[in-house]
PDB file of C-alpha atoms in Angstrom:
ATOM      1  CA  MET Q   1    -197.481 -26.491 -26.858  1.00 88.00           C
ATOM      2  CA  THR Q   2    -194.507 -26.494 -29.147  1.00 93.00           C
ATOM      3  CA  CYS Q   3    -192.367 -29.682 -29.761  1.00 96.00           C
ATOM      4  CA  LEU Q   4    -188.997 -29.422 -31.180  1.00 97.00           C
ATOM      5  CA  ARG Q   5    -187.339 -32.511 -33.024  1.00 97.00           C
ATOM      6  CA  PHE Q   6    -183.574 -32.271 -33.030  1.00 97.00           C
ATOM      7  CA  PHE Q   7    -181.770 -34.116 -35.904  1.00 96.00           C
ATOM      8  CA  THR Q   8    -178.213 -35.562 -34.904  1.00 95.00           C
ATOM      9  CA  VAL Q   9    -176.926 -32.517 -33.014  1.00 97.00           C
ATOM     10  CA  TYR Q  10    -173.197 -32.092 -32.574  1.00 97.00           C
ATOM     11  CA  GLY Q  11    -170.564 -29.630 -31.563  1.00 97.00           C
ATOM     12  CA  PRO Q  12    -168.249 -28.598 -28.701  1.00 97.00           C
ATOM     13  CA  ARG Q  13    -168.816 -30.354 -25.515  1.00 94.00           C
ATOM     14  CA  GLN Q  14    -170.781 -33.252 -27.275  1.00 92.00           C
ATOM     15  CA  ARG Q  15    -171.141 -36.305 -25.036  1.00 92.00           C
ATOM     16  CA  PRO Q  16    -168.082 -38.536 -25.717  1.00 92.00           C
ATOM     17  CA  ASP Q  17    -170.288 -41.453 -26.592  1.00 93.00           C
ATOM     18  CA  MET Q  18    -171.688 -39.867 -29.647  1.00 94.00           C
ATOM     19  CA  ALA Q  19    -170.603 -40.652 -33.205  1.00 93.00           C
ATOM     20  CA  ILE Q  20    -168.716 -37.580 -34.093  1.00 97.00           C
ATOM     21  CA  HIS Q  21    -166.898 -37.183 -30.812  1.00 97.00           C
ATOM     22  CA  ARG Q  22    -166.076 -40.946 -30.752  1.00 96.00           C
ATOM     23  CA  PHE Q  23    -164.845 -40.991 -34.282  1.00 97.00           C
ATOM     24  CA  THR Q  24    -162.602 -37.960 -33.699  1.00 97.00           C
ATOM     25  CA  ARG Q  25    -161.028 -39.492 -30.453  1.00 97.00           C
ATOM     26  CA  LEU Q  26    -160.440 -42.813 -32.249  1.00 97.00           C
ATOM     27  CA  ILE Q  27    -159.001 -41.460 -35.440  1.00 98.00           C
ATOM     28  CA  ASP Q  28    -156.837 -38.933 -33.518  1.00 97.00           C
ATOM     29  CA  ALA Q  29    -155.431 -41.804 -31.471  1.00 96.00           C
ATOM     30  CA  GLY Q  30    -154.848 -44.039 -34.448  1.00 96.00           C
ATOM     31  CA  GLN Q  31    -157.340 -46.598 -33.067  1.00 97.00           C
ATOM     32  CA  GLU Q  32    -159.844 -48.634 -35.270  1.00 96.00           C
ATOM     33  CA  VAL Q  33    -163.222 -46.929 -36.101  1.00 96.00           C
ATOM     34  CA  GLU Q  34    -166.208 -49.298 -36.210  1.00 93.00           C
ATOM     35  CA  VAL Q  35    -168.408 -48.533 -39.221  1.00 93.00           C
ATOM     36  CA  TYR Q  36    -171.626 -50.666 -39.242  1.00 91.00           C
ATOM     37  CA  GLY Q  37    -172.866 -51.873 -42.621  1.00 89.00           C
ATOM     38  CA  ASP Q  38    -171.427 -50.353 -45.896  1.00 90.00           C
ATOM     39  CA  GLY Q  39    -171.105 -46.964 -44.561  1.00 89.00           C
ATOM     40  CA  ARG Q  40    -173.884 -45.637 -46.769  1.00 91.00           C
ATOM     41  CA  SER Q  41    -176.360 -44.808 -44.111  1.00 93.00           C
ATOM     42  CA  GLN Q  42    -177.209 -41.117 -44.215  1.00 95.00           C
ATOM     43  CA  ARG Q  43    -177.839 -38.555 -41.375  1.00 96.00           C
ATOM     44  CA  ASP Q  44    -178.762 -34.877 -41.033  1.00 97.00           C
ATOM     45  CA  TYR Q  45    -175.981 -33.612 -38.924  1.00 97.00           C
ATOM     46  CA  THR Q  46    -177.065 -30.392 -37.258  1.00 98.00           C
ATOM     47  CA  PHE Q  47    -174.511 -27.960 -35.543  1.00 98.00           C
ATOM     48  CA  ILE Q  48    -175.602 -26.910 -31.986  1.00 98.00           C
ATOM     49  CA  ASP Q  49    -175.441 -23.235 -32.857  1.00 98.00           C
ATOM     50  CA  ASP Q  50    -178.159 -23.753 -35.327  1.00 98.00           C
ATOM     51  CA  VAL Q  51    -180.370 -25.920 -32.924  1.00 98.00           C
ATOM     52  CA  VAL Q  52    -180.061 -23.255 -30.117  1.00 98.00           C
ATOM     53  CA  ASP Q  53    -181.206 -20.588 -32.842  1.00 98.00           C
ATOM     54  CA  GLY Q  54    -184.178 -22.675 -33.699  1.00 97.00           C
ATOM     55  CA  VAL Q  55    -184.985 -23.060 -29.840  1.00 97.00           C
ATOM     56  CA  LEU Q  56    -184.844 -19.361 -29.351  1.00 97.00           C
ATOM     57  CA  ARG Q  57    -186.929 -18.783 -32.508  1.00 96.00           C
ATOM     58  CA  ALA Q  58    -189.662 -21.237 -31.107  1.00 96.00           C
ATOM     59  CA  LEU Q  59    -189.713 -19.401 -27.722  1.00 94.00           C
ATOM     60  CA  ASP Q  60    -189.922 -16.007 -29.271  1.00 89.00           C
ATOM     61  CA  ARG Q  61    -192.794 -16.911 -31.864  1.00 87.00           C
ATOM     62  CA  PRO Q  62    -195.364 -19.130 -30.082  1.00 81.00           C
ATOM     63  CA  GLN Q  63    -197.699 -20.617 -32.654  1.00 84.00           C
ATOM     64  CA  GLY Q  64    -200.086 -22.841 -30.655  1.00 86.00           C
ATOM     65  CA  TYR Q  65    -199.604 -26.603 -31.099  1.00 94.00           C
ATOM     66  CA  ARG Q  66    -196.774 -27.190 -33.376  1.00 95.00           C
ATOM     67  CA  VAL Q  67    -193.955 -29.809 -34.023  1.00 97.00           C
ATOM     68  CA  TYR Q  68    -190.918 -28.180 -35.699  1.00 97.00           C
ATOM     69  CA  ASN Q  69    -188.064 -30.250 -36.999  1.00 98.00           C
ATOM     70  CA  LEU Q  70    -184.522 -28.555 -36.282  1.00 98.00           C
ATOM     71  CA  GLY Q  71    -182.047 -29.952 -38.765  1.00 97.00           C
ATOM     72  CA  THR Q  72    -180.369 -28.893 -41.990  1.00 96.00           C
ATOM     73  CA  ASN Q  73    -182.455 -30.925 -44.530  1.00 93.00           C
ATOM     74  CA  ARG Q  74    -179.211 -32.221 -45.958  1.00 94.00           C
ATOM     75  CA  THR Q  75    -177.840 -35.663 -45.529  1.00 95.00           C
ATOM     76  CA  VAL Q  76    -174.200 -37.063 -45.432  1.00 96.00           C
ATOM     77  CA  PRO Q  77    -173.212 -40.674 -45.669  1.00 96.00           C
ATOM     78  CA  LEU Q  78    -171.403 -42.088 -42.591  1.00 95.00           C
ATOM     79  CA  THR Q  79    -168.304 -42.694 -44.881  1.00 95.00           C
ATOM     80  CA  GLY Q  80    -168.388 -38.964 -45.883  1.00 96.00           C
ATOM     81  CA  LEU Q  81    -168.567 -38.077 -42.171  1.00 97.00           C
ATOM     82  CA  VAL Q  82    -165.466 -40.216 -41.398  1.00 97.00           C
ATOM     83  CA  GLU Q  83    -163.641 -38.831 -44.202  1.00 97.00           C
ATOM     84  CA  LEU Q  84    -164.433 -35.239 -43.111  1.00 98.00           C
ATOM     85  CA  ILE Q  85    -163.287 -35.838 -39.713  1.00 98.00           C
ATOM     86  CA  SER Q  86    -160.112 -37.376 -40.754  1.00 97.00           C
ATOM     87  CA  ALA Q  87    -159.240 -34.599 -43.067  1.00 97.00           C
ATOM     88  CA  CYS Q  88    -159.829 -32.080 -40.352  1.00 97.00           C
ATOM     89  CA  LEU Q  89    -157.574 -34.092 -38.044  1.00 97.00           C
ATOM     90  CA  GLY Q  90    -155.002 -34.736 -40.766  1.00 97.00           C
ATOM     91  CA  ARG Q  91    -154.968 -38.433 -39.957  1.00 96.00           C
ATOM     92  CA  ALA Q  92    -156.231 -41.548 -41.845  1.00 96.00           C
ATOM     93  CA  PRO Q  93    -159.057 -43.561 -40.282  1.00 96.00           C
ATOM     94  CA  ARG Q  94    -158.489 -47.225 -39.560  1.00 96.00           C
ATOM     95  CA  ILE Q  95    -161.905 -48.497 -40.348  1.00 96.00           C
ATOM     96  CA  VAL Q  96    -163.327 -51.665 -39.269  1.00 95.00           C
ATOM     97  CA  ARG Q  97    -166.516 -52.830 -41.132  1.00 94.00           C
ATOM     98  CA  LEU Q  98    -169.142 -54.630 -38.963  1.00 93.00           C
ATOM     99  CA  PRO Q  99    -172.599 -55.905 -39.851  1.00 92.00           C
ATOM    100  CA  ASP Q 100    -175.552 -53.679 -39.969  1.00 88.00           C
ATOM    101  CA  GLN Q 101    -177.088 -52.970 -36.590  1.00 87.00           C
ATOM    102  CA  PRO Q 102    -180.473 -54.338 -36.189  1.00 87.00           C
ATOM    103  CA  GLY Q 103    -183.244 -51.594 -36.271  1.00 87.00           C
ATOM    104  CA  ASP Q 104    -180.925 -49.055 -37.715  1.00 87.00           C
ATOM    105  CA  VAL Q 105    -182.454 -47.064 -40.607  1.00 90.00           C
ATOM    106  CA  PRO Q 106    -180.551 -46.133 -43.686  1.00 91.00           C
ATOM    107  CA  LEU Q 107    -181.547 -42.383 -43.923  1.00 92.00           C
ATOM    108  CA  THR Q 108    -182.928 -39.730 -41.600  1.00 92.00           C
ATOM    109  CA  TYR Q 109    -183.298 -36.074 -42.245  1.00 92.00           C
ATOM    110  CA  ALA Q 110    -185.364 -33.041 -41.308  1.00 96.00           C
ATOM    111  CA  ASP Q 111    -188.039 -31.571 -43.252  1.00 97.00           C
ATOM    112  CA  ILE Q 112    -187.574 -28.046 -42.087  1.00 98.00           C
ATOM    113  CA  SER Q 113    -190.052 -26.301 -44.190  1.00 98.00           C
ATOM    114  CA  LEU Q 114    -192.474 -25.564 -41.353  1.00 97.00           C
ATOM    115  CA  ALA Q 115    -189.638 -24.084 -39.038  1.00 97.00           C
ATOM    116  CA  ARG Q 116    -188.495 -22.002 -41.913  1.00 97.00           C
ATOM    117  CA  SER Q 117    -191.848 -20.522 -42.808  1.00 97.00           C
ATOM    118  CA  GLU Q 118    -193.106 -19.925 -39.177  1.00 96.00           C
ATOM    119  CA  LEU Q 119    -189.937 -19.430 -37.274  1.00 97.00           C
ATOM    120  CA  GLY Q 120    -187.703 -17.938 -39.895  1.00 97.00           C
ATOM    121  CA  TYR Q 121    -185.290 -20.872 -39.021  1.00 98.00           C
ATOM    122  CA  GLU Q 122    -182.361 -21.171 -41.367  1.00 98.00           C
ATOM    123  CA  PRO Q 123    -179.365 -23.537 -40.439  1.00 98.00           C
ATOM    124  CA  LEU Q 124    -176.229 -21.593 -41.208  1.00 97.00           C
ATOM    125  CA  THR Q 125    -173.389 -24.019 -40.334  1.00 97.00           C
ATOM    126  CA  PRO Q 126    -172.215 -26.310 -43.147  1.00 97.00           C
ATOM    127  CA  LEU Q 127    -170.944 -29.706 -41.901  1.00 97.00           C
ATOM    128  CA  GLU Q 128    -167.351 -28.933 -42.925  1.00 97.00           C
ATOM    129  CA  GLY Q 129    -167.428 -25.995 -40.870  1.00 97.00           C
ATOM    130  CA  GLY Q 130    -169.100 -27.475 -37.861  1.00 98.00           C
ATOM    131  CA  ILE Q 131    -166.680 -30.428 -37.849  1.00 98.00           C
ATOM    132  CA  ALA Q 132    -163.570 -28.030 -38.156  1.00 98.00           C
ATOM    133  CA  THR Q 133    -165.047 -26.202 -35.037  1.00 98.00           C
ATOM    134  CA  PHE Q 134    -165.618 -29.425 -33.170  1.00 98.00           C
ATOM    135  CA  VAL Q 135    -161.958 -30.740 -33.983  1.00 97.00           C
ATOM    136  CA  ASP Q 136    -160.406 -27.411 -32.767  1.00 97.00           C
ATOM    137  CA  TRP Q 137    -162.485 -27.766 -29.510  1.00 97.00           C
ATOM    138  CA  TYR Q 138    -161.576 -31.261 -29.223  1.00 96.00           C
ATOM    139  CA  ARG Q 139    -157.885 -30.583 -29.707  1.00 95.00           C
ATOM    140  CA  LYS Q 140    -157.984 -27.687 -27.158  1.00 93.00           C
ATOM    141  CA  GLU Q 141    -159.885 -29.732 -24.662  1.00 88.00           C
ATOM    142  CA  SER Q 142    -157.653 -32.762 -25.245  1.00 84.00           C
ATOM    143  CA  ALA Q 143    -154.401 -30.672 -24.598  1.00 82.00           C
ATOM    144  CA  CYS Q 144    -155.876 -29.502 -21.368  1.00 77.00           C
ATOM    145  CA  LEU Q 145    -156.525 -33.118 -20.098  1.00 67.00           C
ATOM    146  CA  THR Q 146    -153.074 -34.272 -21.196  1.00 61.00           C
ATOM    147  CA  PRO Q 147    -150.644 -34.359 -18.211  1.00 61.00           C
ATOM    148  CA  ALA Q 148    -147.559 -32.189 -18.662  1.00 57.00           C
ATOM    149  CA  HIS Q 149    -144.252 -34.196 -18.583  1.00 50.00           C
TER     150      HIS Q 149
END
């Protein structure tokens, strides 16, 4: 049996309630972006192509009972994520600070050493490139949904 743990997966066709999609939509529309706490919480954002690569590698290389983390082993603070999305959109965010959410942890990231050594897993998409790809998809998708006048 093989278990795969995904770390903050994002990319085209992401659910609209997830942070990257929601932040992109709100910033693009000039609406307020709610940021909980001081914005220093950090996450390991993993582009969907890298996760799919890890899943395929796990299927192709059964090792018995294993738990593999599929992430990047790199973290980005929430404020850095919002700034990156804003830069890709070419729009300044309107940030509203809210209190910390109960139970939210300040830092999550993947130790991918086992996936690297046993699966040859190596995430290739830097956050900057992944966010640019997501924003490009978002703009094309939004253009298709906008009624013509």
